[in-house]
Coordinates of C-alpha atoms in Angstrom, one line a residue:
M3 CA 82.0 -122.3 46.0
S4 CA 80.7 -118.8 45.3
N5 CA 80.3 -117.3 41.8
T6 CA 83.2 -115.1 42.5
G7 CA 85.5 -118.1 42.9
E8 CA 84.1 -119.7 39.8
S9 CA 85.0 -116.5 37.8
N10 CA 88.4 -116.2 39.3
S11 CA 89.2 -119.7 38.0
E12 CA 89.4 -118.0 34.5
L13 CA 92.5 -116.3 35.8
F14 CA 94.3 -119.7 35.4
K15 CA 95.2 -121.6 32.3
L16 CA 97.2 -124.7 31.6
G17 CA 101.0 -124.2 31.6
Q18 CA 100.6 -121.0 33.6
R19 CA 103.1 -120.3 36.3
V20 CA 101.6 -119.5 39.7
H21 CA 102.8 -119.2 43.3
S22 CA 101.0 -119.8 46.7
V23 CA 99.3 -116.7 48.1
N24 CA 101.0 -117.3 51.4
D25 CA 104.5 -117.9 50.0
R26 CA 105.9 -116.2 46.8
R27 CA 108.8 -118.8 46.8
R28 CA 106.3 -121.6 46.4
I29 CA 106.1 -121.8 42.7
G30 CA 104.4 -124.2 40.4
T31 CA 102.9 -124.9 37.0
V32 CA 99.1 -125.1 36.4
K33 CA 98.3 -128.6 35.0
Y34 CA 94.6 -128.8 35.4
V35 CA 91.6 -126.5 36.1
G36 CA 88.2 -128.0 36.8
E37 CA 86.2 -130.2 39.1
V38 CA 87.6 -133.0 41.1
Q39 CA 85.2 -136.1 41.8
G40 CA 84.1 -136.2 45.3
Y41 CA 84.8 -132.5 46.0
S42 CA 82.7 -129.5 45.3
G43 CA 83.6 -126.4 43.2
V44 CA 86.6 -125.7 40.9
W45 CA 90.1 -126.8 41.7
V46 CA 93.6 -125.9 40.2
G47 CA 95.9 -128.8 39.7
V48 CA 99.5 -127.4 40.4
D49 CA 102.8 -129.3 39.9
W50 CA 105.1 -127.7 42.4
D51 CA 108.7 -127.0 41.5
D52 CA 110.0 -128.0 45.0
G53 CA 108.3 -131.5 44.7
N54 CA 106.5 -130.8 48.0
G55 CA 102.9 -131.7 47.0
K56 CA 100.6 -134.5 47.9
H57 CA 100.3 -136.9 44.9
D58 CA 101.3 -137.3 41.2
G59 CA 98.2 -135.7 39.7
S60 CA 95.9 -138.6 40.6
V61 CA 93.2 -138.7 43.3
N62 CA 91.1 -141.8 44.2
G63 CA 92.2 -143.6 41.2
V64 CA 91.4 -140.8 38.8
S65 CA 94.3 -139.2 36.8
Y66 CA 93.8 -135.4 36.2
F67 CA 97.5 -134.6 35.1
R68 CA 101.0 -136.0 35.2
A69 CA 103.2 -134.4 37.9
W70 CA 107.0 -134.5 37.5
A71 CA 107.4 -136.4 40.8
E72 CA 105.5 -139.0 42.8
K73 CA 104.3 -136.3 45.3
S74 CA 104.9 -132.8 43.6
G75 CA 101.2 -132.3 42.6
S76 CA 98.3 -131.0 44.6
F77 CA 94.8 -129.4 44.0
V78 CA 94.4 -125.9 45.4
R79 CA 91.4 -123.6 45.7
V80 CA 91.5 -120.6 43.5
P81 CA 91.7 -118.0 46.2
N82 CA 94.9 -119.7 47.5
L83 CA 96.8 -119.1 44.3
S84 CA 98.2 -116.0 42.6
P85 CA 98.8 -115.6 38.9
G86 CA 101.4 -113.0 39.8
V87 CA 101.8 -109.2 39.1
S88 CA 103.3 -107.1 36.4
L89 CA 106.7 -105.8 36.3
L90 CA 105.6 -102.2 37.1
E91 CA 103.4 -103.5 40.0
S92 CA 106.4 -105.3 41.5
L93 CA 108.5 -102.1 41.2
Q94 CA 105.8 -100.3 43.1
L95 CA 105.8 -103.0 45.7
R96 CA 109.5 -103.2 46.3
Y97 CA 110.4 -99.5 46.0
K98 CA 107.3 -97.4 46.8
S99 CA 106.0 -99.3 49.8
E100 CA 107.0 -98.0 53.1
S101 CA 107.9 -100.0 56.2
T102 CA 105.0 -100.4 58.7
K103 CA 105.2 -99.3 62.3
E104 CA 105.2 -102.9 63.3
E105 CA 108.2 -103.6 61.0
E106 CA 110.1 -100.7 62.4
D107 CA 109.4 -101.7 66.0
E108 CA 111.1 -105.0 65.2
M109 CA 114.3 -103.3 64.4
Y110 CA 116.4 -103.1 67.5
V111 CA 119.7 -104.3 69.1
L112 CA 120.5 -105.6 72.6
S113 CA 122.4 -103.2 75.0
A114 CA 125.0 -104.5 77.4
S115 CA 122.2 -104.9 80.0
N116 CA 120.2 -107.0 77.5
K117 CA 117.6 -104.2 76.9
R118 CA 116.1 -103.4 73.5
V119 CA 117.5 -100.3 71.9
S120 CA 115.5 -99.2 68.9
V121 CA 117.4 -98.6 65.6
E122 CA 117.0 -95.4 63.8
L123 CA 117.6 -95.5 60.1
L124 CA 119.4 -92.3 59.5
G125 CA 118.5 -90.8 56.0
K126 CA 115.8 -93.4 55.5
D127 CA 113.4 -90.8 54.2
K128 CA 116.0 -89.5 51.8
I129 CA 116.9 -93.0 50.6
Q130 CA 113.2 -94.0 50.3
D131 CA 112.4 -90.8 48.3
K132 CA 115.3 -91.6 45.9
L133 CA 114.3 -95.1 45.4
S134 CA 110.6 -94.1 44.8
K135 CA 111.7 -92.0 41.9
F136 CA 111.8 -94.7 39.2
E137 CA 113.6 -92.4 36.7
E138 CA 116.7 -92.5 39.0
L139 CA 116.8 -96.2 39.4
T140 CA 119.9 -97.8 37.7
G141 CA 119.4 -101.2 39.3
A142 CA 116.4 -103.2 40.6
S143 CA 116.1 -106.4 42.5
L144 CA 112.7 -108.0 42.1
S145 CA 113.5 -111.6 43.0
Y146 CA 110.6 -113.8 44.2
L147 CA 107.9 -111.0 43.8
G148 CA 105.6 -113.1 41.5
V149 CA 106.4 -111.1 38.3
S150 CA 104.4 -112.7 35.5
S151 CA 104.2 -110.1 32.8
P152 CA 105.7 -106.9 31.7
G153 CA 102.7 -104.6 32.3
V154 CA 101.7 -101.6 30.2
Q155 CA 104.1 -98.8 29.6
C156 CA 103.1 -95.9 27.3
N157 CA 105.2 -95.1 24.3
G158 CA 107.7 -92.4 25.1
D159 CA 107.5 -93.1 28.9
T160 CA 110.9 -92.4 30.4
T161 CA 110.0 -93.7 34.0
L162 CA 112.5 -96.5 33.7
A163 CA 114.8 -95.1 31.1
N164 CA 118.0 -95.4 33.3
L165 CA 117.5 -99.0 34.6
K166 CA 120.7 -100.9 33.7
H167 CA 120.5 -104.0 35.9
L168 CA 117.4 -106.1 36.5
D169 CA 117.2 -109.2 38.7
L170 CA 114.1 -111.1 38.2
T171 CA 115.2 -114.3 39.9
G172 CA 112.4 -116.8 41.0
N173 CA 109.4 -115.1 39.3
L174 CA 106.6 -116.5 37.2
L175 CA 107.9 -115.5 33.7
S176 CA 107.9 -118.2 31.1
D177 CA 107.2 -116.7 27.8
W178 CA 110.2 -115.2 25.8
K179 CA 107.9 -112.7 24.1
D180 CA 107.3 -111.1 27.6
V181 CA 111.1 -111.1 28.2
G182 CA 111.5 -109.2 24.8
T183 CA 108.8 -106.7 25.7
I184 CA 110.6 -106.0 29.1
C185 CA 113.8 -105.4 27.4
E186 CA 112.2 -103.1 24.8
Q187 CA 110.5 -101.1 27.7
L188 CA 114.0 -100.6 29.3
P189 CA 116.2 -99.1 26.7
A190 CA 119.3 -98.9 29.0
L191 CA 119.0 -102.4 30.2
G192 CA 122.4 -104.2 29.9
A193 CA 122.2 -107.1 32.5
L194 CA 119.1 -109.3 33.1
N195 CA 118.8 -112.1 35.5
L196 CA 116.1 -114.6 34.8
S197 CA 117.3 -117.5 37.1
N198 CA 114.6 -119.8 38.5
N199 CA 112.0 -118.8 35.9
L200 CA 110.9 -121.9 34.0
M201 CA 111.2 -120.7 30.4
N202 CA 109.2 -122.4 27.6
K203 CA 110.9 -124.0 24.6
D204 CA 109.6 -121.5 22.0
V205 CA 112.4 -118.9 21.6
S206 CA 111.4 -117.7 18.1
E207 CA 109.5 -114.7 19.2
L208 CA 112.4 -113.1 21.0
P209 CA 113.3 -109.8 19.2
Q210 CA 116.8 -108.4 18.9
L211 CA 118.1 -107.4 22.4
K212 CA 121.0 -105.2 21.1
N213 CA 121.9 -103.8 24.6
I214 CA 121.9 -107.0 26.7
R215 CA 125.6 -107.8 27.6
I216 CA 124.9 -110.1 30.7
L217 CA 122.2 -112.7 30.6
V218 CA 121.7 -115.1 33.5
L219 CA 119.6 -118.2 32.8
N220 CA 120.5 -120.4 35.7
S221 CA 117.9 -123.1 36.4
T222 CA 115.5 -122.0 33.7
G223 CA 115.3 -125.4 31.9
V224 CA 117.0 -124.0 28.6
N225 CA 119.1 -126.4 26.6
W226 CA 121.8 -125.7 24.0
V227 CA 119.4 -125.9 21.1
E228 CA 117.5 -123.0 22.6
V229 CA 120.8 -121.2 23.2
E230 CA 121.7 -121.6 19.5
I231 CA 118.4 -119.9 18.7
L232 CA 118.8 -117.2 21.4
K233 CA 122.3 -116.1 20.2
H234 CA 120.8 -114.4 17.2
S235 CA 118.9 -112.1 19.4
L236 CA 122.0 -111.3 21.5
P237 CA 124.5 -109.6 19.2
A238 CA 126.3 -107.7 22.1
I239 CA 126.3 -110.6 24.8
E240 CA 129.4 -110.7 26.9
E241 CA 128.4 -113.0 29.8
L242 CA 126.0 -115.9 29.5
H243 CA 125.2 -117.9 32.7
L244 CA 123.5 -121.4 32.3
M245 CA 124.0 -123.1 35.5
G246 CA 121.8 -126.0 36.7
N247 CA 120.1 -126.7 33.4
N248 CA 121.1 -130.4 33.0
I249 CA 122.9 -129.6 29.7
S250 CA 124.8 -132.7 28.6
A251 CA 125.6 -131.8 25.0
I252 CA 126.5 -128.8 22.9
K253 CA 124.1 -129.4 20.1
I254 CA 125.0 -127.5 16.9
V255 CA 121.7 -126.6 15.2
S256 CA 122.1 -126.1 11.5
T257 CA 118.6 -127.4 10.4
L258 CA 116.4 -125.7 7.9
R259 CA 113.9 -125.0 10.8
L260 CA 116.5 -122.8 12.6
C261 CA 117.3 -121.1 9.4
L262 CA 113.6 -120.3 8.9
I263 CA 113.2 -119.1 12.5
C264 CA 116.3 -116.8 12.4
G265 CA 116.3 -115.8 8.8
L266 CA 119.7 -117.4 8.2
K267 CA 121.3 -119.2 5.2
P268 CA 121.9 -122.9 5.7
M269 CA 125.4 -123.7 7.2
S270 CA 127.3 -126.6 8.4
S271 CA 129.9 -126.3 11.2
P272 CA 131.3 -128.7 13.8
V273 CA 131.8 -125.9 16.3
V274 CA 129.7 -123.1 17.8
E275 CA 129.6 -120.1 15.7
G276 CA 128.6 -116.5 16.5
F277 CA 128.8 -115.0 20.0
E278 CA 131.4 -112.6 18.7
S279 CA 131.5 -110.6 22.0
L280 CA 131.1 -113.5 24.5
Q281 CA 133.7 -113.4 27.1
L282 CA 132.4 -115.5 29.9
L283 CA 130.3 -118.7 29.6
N284 CA 129.1 -120.4 32.7
L285 CA 128.1 -124.0 32.5
D286 CA 128.5 -124.9 36.1
D287 CA 126.3 -127.6 37.6
N288 CA 125.3 -129.3 34.5
S289 CA 125.8 -132.8 33.0
V290 CA 128.5 -132.6 30.4
A291 CA 130.5 -135.8 30.4
D292 CA 132.4 -135.8 27.1
W293 CA 135.2 -133.2 26.6
N294 CA 134.5 -133.4 22.9
E295 CA 131.3 -131.5 23.6
I296 CA 133.4 -128.6 25.1
L297 CA 135.7 -128.6 22.1
K298 CA 132.7 -127.3 20.1
L299 CA 133.2 -124.0 22.0
S300 CA 136.9 -123.7 20.8
K301 CA 136.1 -121.2 18.1
L302 CA 134.6 -118.6 20.3
R303 CA 137.2 -116.0 19.6
S304 CA 136.4 -113.6 22.5
L305 CA 135.9 -116.4 25.2
E306 CA 138.1 -115.6 28.2
K307 CA 136.4 -117.5 31.0
L308 CA 134.7 -120.9 30.8
Y309 CA 133.1 -122.3 34.1
L310 CA 132.6 -126.1 34.1
N311 CA 132.5 -126.9 37.8
K312 CA 130.2 -129.6 38.9
N313 CA 129.9 -131.5 35.7
K314 CA 130.8 -135.2 34.8
L315 CA 134.0 -134.7 32.8
N316 CA 136.6 -137.4 33.3
H317 CA 139.2 -136.1 30.7
V318 CA 140.6 -132.9 29.3
H319 CA 142.6 -132.4 26.1
Y320 CA 143.6 -129.7 23.7
P321 CA 142.4 -130.3 20.1
D322 CA 145.1 -131.7 17.8
K323 CA 145.8 -130.6 14.3
D324 CA 143.2 -132.9 12.8
T325 CA 140.5 -131.4 14.9
I326 CA 141.7 -127.8 14.2
H327 CA 141.5 -128.3 10.5
E328 CA 138.3 -130.2 10.4
P329 CA 136.2 -129.0 7.5
L330 CA 134.1 -126.0 8.4
G331 CA 131.5 -126.0 5.7
A332 CA 130.6 -122.6 4.6
Y333 CA 133.4 -121.1 6.6
E334 CA 136.2 -123.3 5.1
S335 CA 137.2 -120.9 2.4
H336 CA 138.1 -118.0 4.7
E337 CA 138.8 -119.7 8.0
K338 CA 140.5 -122.9 7.3
S339 CA 142.7 -122.6 10.3
Y340 CA 142.2 -121.1 13.7
I341 CA 143.7 -121.3 17.1
P342 CA 141.3 -123.1 19.5
F343 CA 140.5 -121.3 22.7
Q344 CA 142.8 -118.6 21.7
K345 CA 141.8 -116.1 24.4
L346 CA 140.8 -118.5 27.1
S347 CA 142.6 -117.3 30.3
C348 CA 140.3 -118.9 33.0
L349 CA 139.0 -122.6 33.1
L350 CA 137.1 -123.8 36.1
L351 CA 137.0 -127.6 36.3
G352 CA 136.2 -128.2 40.1
S353 CA 134.1 -131.1 41.2
N354 CA 134.4 -133.2 38.1
N355 CA 135.9 -136.8 37.7
I356 CA 139.2 -136.0 36.2
E357 CA 141.7 -138.5 37.4
D358 CA 144.5 -138.7 34.8
L359 CA 147.8 -136.8 34.5
A360 CA 147.5 -136.5 30.8
S361 CA 144.5 -134.0 31.5
I362 CA 146.7 -132.0 33.7
D363 CA 149.6 -131.8 31.2
S364 CA 147.2 -130.9 28.4
L365 CA 146.4 -127.6 30.1
N366 CA 149.9 -126.4 29.1
L367 CA 148.7 -126.4 25.4
F368 CA 146.0 -123.8 25.9
P369 CA 147.8 -120.6 24.6
D370 CA 146.6 -118.1 27.3
L371 CA 145.4 -120.2 30.2
R372 CA 146.4 -118.6 33.5
D373 CA 143.6 -119.4 36.1
I374 CA 142.6 -123.0 36.7
R375 CA 140.4 -124.8 39.2
L376 CA 140.9 -128.5 39.7
S377 CA 139.7 -129.0 43.4
D378 CA 137.5 -131.9 44.1
N379 CA 138.7 -133.9 41.2
P380 CA 140.3 -137.4 42.1
I381 CA 143.6 -136.2 40.3
A382 CA 143.9 -133.3 42.7
D383 CA 143.0 -135.1 45.9
P384 CA 146.1 -137.0 47.4
G385 CA 143.5 -138.9 49.6
R386 CA 142.1 -140.5 46.5
G387 CA 145.4 -141.3 44.9
G388 CA 145.8 -137.8 43.3
I389 CA 148.7 -135.4 43.3
P390 CA 149.3 -132.6 45.8
R391 CA 149.3 -128.9 45.0
F392 CA 153.0 -128.5 44.4
V393 CA 153.1 -131.2 41.7
I394 CA 150.2 -129.6 39.9
I395 CA 152.0 -126.2 39.9
A396 CA 155.2 -127.8 38.7
R397 CA 153.5 -129.6 35.8
L398 CA 151.7 -126.4 34.7
A399 CA 154.1 -123.9 33.4
K400 CA 151.9 -120.8 32.8
I401 CA 149.3 -121.1 35.5
E402 CA 149.3 -118.1 37.9
I403 CA 146.1 -119.0 40.0
L404 CA 145.3 -122.5 41.2
N405 CA 142.0 -123.3 42.8
G406 CA 141.4 -119.6 43.6
S407 CA 144.8 -119.1 45.2
E408 CA 147.5 -117.1 43.5
I409 CA 150.9 -118.8 43.0
S410 CA 153.6 -116.6 44.2
R411 CA 157.1 -116.7 42.5
R412 CA 158.6 -118.4 45.7
E413 CA 155.8 -121.0 45.7
R414 CA 156.3 -121.8 42.1
K415 CA 160.2 -122.1 42.4
E416 CA 160.0 -124.2 45.6
S417 CA 157.2 -126.4 44.0
E418 CA 159.3 -127.0 40.8
I419 CA 162.5 -127.8 42.7
R420 CA 160.6 -130.2 45.0
Y421 CA 159.0 -131.9 42.0
V422 CA 162.4 -132.4 40.3
R423 CA 163.9 -133.9 43.4
I424 CA 161.0 -136.3 44.0
V425 CA 161.2 -137.4 40.4
M426 CA 164.9 -138.0 40.7
S427 CA 164.5 -140.0 43.9
K428 CA 161.8 -142.3 42.5
L429 CA 162.6 -143.0 38.8
P430 CA 165.4 -145.1 37.3
D431 CA 167.8 -143.4 34.8
N432 CA 165.6 -143.8 31.8
P433 CA 165.4 -140.6 29.9
E434 CA 162.5 -141.8 27.6
E435 CA 160.4 -143.0 30.6
I436 CA 161.0 -139.8 32.5
K437 CA 160.1 -137.7 29.5
Q438 CA 156.9 -139.7 29.0
L439 CA 155.7 -139.6 32.5
H440 CA 157.0 -136.1 33.5
P441 CA 157.0 -133.9 30.3
R442 CA 158.5 -130.9 32.2
F443 CA 161.1 -132.6 34.2
G444 CA 164.1 -131.9 31.8
E445 CA 162.9 -128.3 31.4
L446 CA 162.7 -127.7 35.1
K447 CA 165.9 -129.5 35.9
N448 CA 167.8 -127.2 33.6
L449 CA 165.9 -124.1 34.7
H450 CA 166.9 -124.5 38.3
G451 CA 170.4 -126.0 37.6
I452 CA 169.8 -129.2 39.4
E453 CA 172.5 -131.8 38.8
D454 CA 172.1 -135.5 39.1
E455 CA 172.6 -135.9 42.8
R456 CA 173.9 -139.0 44.6
P457 CA 175.1 -139.3 48.2
S458 CA 178.8 -138.1 48.2
I459 CA 181.6 -140.5 49.0
G460 CA 184.5 -139.6 51.1
A461 CA 185.5 -136.1 52.0
G462 CA 184.2 -134.3 48.8
G463 CA 182.4 -131.0 48.8
P464 CA 179.2 -130.2 50.7
Q465 CA 176.4 -132.8 50.3
K466 CA 173.5 -131.9 47.9
M467 CA 170.2 -131.1 49.4
A468 CA 168.6 -134.3 48.1
S469 CA 170.9 -136.3 50.6
G470 CA 171.6 -133.3 52.8
L471 CA 169.7 -131.3 55.4
L472 CA 166.3 -129.6 55.4
F473 CA 165.1 -126.8 57.8
I474 CA 161.7 -128.0 59.0
T475 CA 159.3 -126.1 61.3
L476 CA 157.3 -128.4 63.6
K477 CA 154.0 -127.1 65.1
C478 CA 151.9 -128.9 67.7
V479 CA 148.2 -128.6 67.0
G480 CA 146.9 -131.6 69.1
A481 CA 144.2 -130.7 71.7
S482 CA 145.8 -132.6 74.5
M483 CA 149.4 -131.4 73.9
G484 CA 149.0 -128.0 75.4
E485 CA 150.6 -124.8 74.2
K486 CA 154.0 -125.6 72.9
P487 CA 156.2 -123.1 70.8
P488 CA 157.0 -124.2 67.2
L489 CA 160.4 -125.8 66.7
T490 CA 162.7 -125.4 63.7
K491 CA 164.9 -128.3 63.2
K492 CA 167.7 -129.3 60.7
L493 CA 166.9 -132.8 59.5
P494 CA 168.3 -135.2 56.9
A495 CA 166.2 -135.4 53.8
T496 CA 166.3 -139.1 54.1
T497 CA 164.4 -138.9 57.5
T498 CA 161.3 -141.1 57.2
V499 CA 157.8 -140.2 58.5
G500 CA 158.1 -143.0 61.1
K501 CA 161.5 -141.7 62.4
L502 CA 160.1 -138.1 62.5
K503 CA 157.2 -139.2 64.6
I504 CA 159.7 -140.7 67.2
L505 CA 161.6 -137.4 67.0
C506 CA 158.5 -135.4 67.7
E507 CA 157.7 -137.4 70.8
S508 CA 161.2 -136.5 72.1
F509 CA 161.1 -132.9 70.9
F510 CA 157.8 -132.1 72.5
K511 CA 158.0 -134.6 75.4
L512 CA 154.9 -136.4 74.3
K513 CA 154.6 -139.3 76.8
S514 CA 151.2 -140.9 76.1
V515 CA 150.4 -139.2 72.7
K516 CA 150.8 -141.0 69.5
P517 CA 151.6 -138.2 66.9
K518 CA 150.0 -137.8 63.5
L519 CA 151.9 -135.6 61.0
F520 CA 150.5 -133.2 58.2
L521 CA 152.5 -131.1 55.7
Q522 CA 151.1 -127.6 55.6
E523 CA 151.5 -126.3 52.0
E524 CA 151.2 -122.7 51.0
G525 CA 148.0 -122.1 49.0
S526 CA 146.4 -125.4 50.0
P527 CA 143.1 -125.2 52.2
L528 CA 143.9 -128.5 53.9
P529 CA 147.2 -129.9 55.1
L530 CA 148.5 -133.2 53.5
L531 CA 148.4 -136.2 55.8
L532 CA 151.9 -138.0 55.9
D533 CA 150.7 -141.5 56.5
D534 CA 153.4 -143.6 54.9
E535 CA 155.9 -144.2 57.7
M536 CA 158.4 -145.7 55.3
A537 CA 158.5 -142.7 53.0
S538 CA 161.3 -140.2 53.5
L539 CA 160.9 -136.4 53.4
M540 CA 162.7 -136.5 50.1
D541 CA 160.3 -139.0 48.7
L542 CA 157.4 -136.9 49.8
G543 CA 158.8 -133.8 48.1
V544 CA 159.0 -131.9 51.4
G545 CA 161.1 -128.8 50.6
N546 CA 163.4 -126.6 52.6
E547 CA 161.7 -124.4 55.2
S548 CA 158.5 -126.5 55.1
T549 CA 156.0 -126.6 58.1
I550 CA 154.8 -129.9 59.4
L551 CA 151.9 -130.0 61.8
V552 CA 152.0 -132.4 64.7
D553 CA 148.6 -133.7 65.7
E554 CA 147.5 -136.7 67.7
E555 CA 145.8 -140.0 66.8
S556 CA 142.2 -140.0 67.7

């Protein structure tokens, strides 16, 4: 290896983040710099983030470093690695470099005769000129450009004085001190995205970032202990995103070490303090399994949105009085009582392991909750023994948006009536049992004026809907059924699924097709399979003016 290569090896040090010269998205951490037995020259041992290496840090029986996976490590020649560029250099690269003639030649569309027609970017020069004037930039996306340091900016330099939004996803930053320097150089910066930068554990050197309102730390390796330290540098934070960090616990740090780091007085609290302006906390795609960890967030007075999709939660409950009045240490004297989650209006719980009705019913206790996501939980999947959408709507009194779909007044009314009727059809006349299993049953029964219904005897008045008739729209969707217009039929609520299948064969003249029925519900992404042939429309909670899809058995 040449002397130049040897001297270039000084660019790399242990723990440094680097990327492949040929691919800025191929990022790793330097774990070794030096010679490798049996090979000439200097090598850099890299532990690759994507796990796509050749070994675990050992070659020919000699261990040089320990990689995070069996084949995430490799040795790379110095010229094939880049230590990255400064923030200012990346801005030059992204916004002041012009497209080449070759790149512009590749911009074309195909005409009707399949000939290439070049695309002319109208106003390209004007846009390029505006972007190249850094003082006019209000937002910059520098994702995967190898940014590893702030760069030098002279005092009083107003080049980036108007930059408010900065996306640094997938770069080589790791030192919080560098993050602080970047924020100090950008006085207007309010939103910073550091996703996919592997940040180190020492958060102590981060200065006060008084203007940062939105901070994105997805897949950065931070844990809640570091968040507890970070919050003292983020007095104005409104949105904090912590996706994909394998967080399993909300660890409240009240140690002397933290007090020394942040200059605070020792305190004791069972809940997260501070974050006075935090409105949105995103903990999607982590490893929280115990709901008691989430209850530690209950005192965040400004928190309106809490994202907990793709965790490991199996139960949800609202804190009881004993939890609310738990001793609060230094805060007990002036904040003995508070309303947990007092402003929480949006709670996303998709793709967890929730499977009990008590968790659903507990959501009614959150004082301002209106938007809830429960999709991909066992309790919300009828195919796994869960309950359909209309039952969830009926059990949750204040919810306005379920699984991203707005609940209309009509859908709520019909869902609640269907729910009451299905409860009445299946449960014995035991008020205590009904109240325990269906807390809102009595309330909804009175709200919609539904009387106890039994099949009428003799020539009394008109039959009640529970034993009367339903208007049902039937739609053929089977591939071999051909195009058949939908049919609206008046059917007894006691009609079973098996009987309805026979009727569909007659209605649509299906000679050799065995029908399969699905209930299409408003707001639900997938129709509900009706596979219990002995169950009646009334048993299944099928309401008036419902739509049933007629498919074919495969």
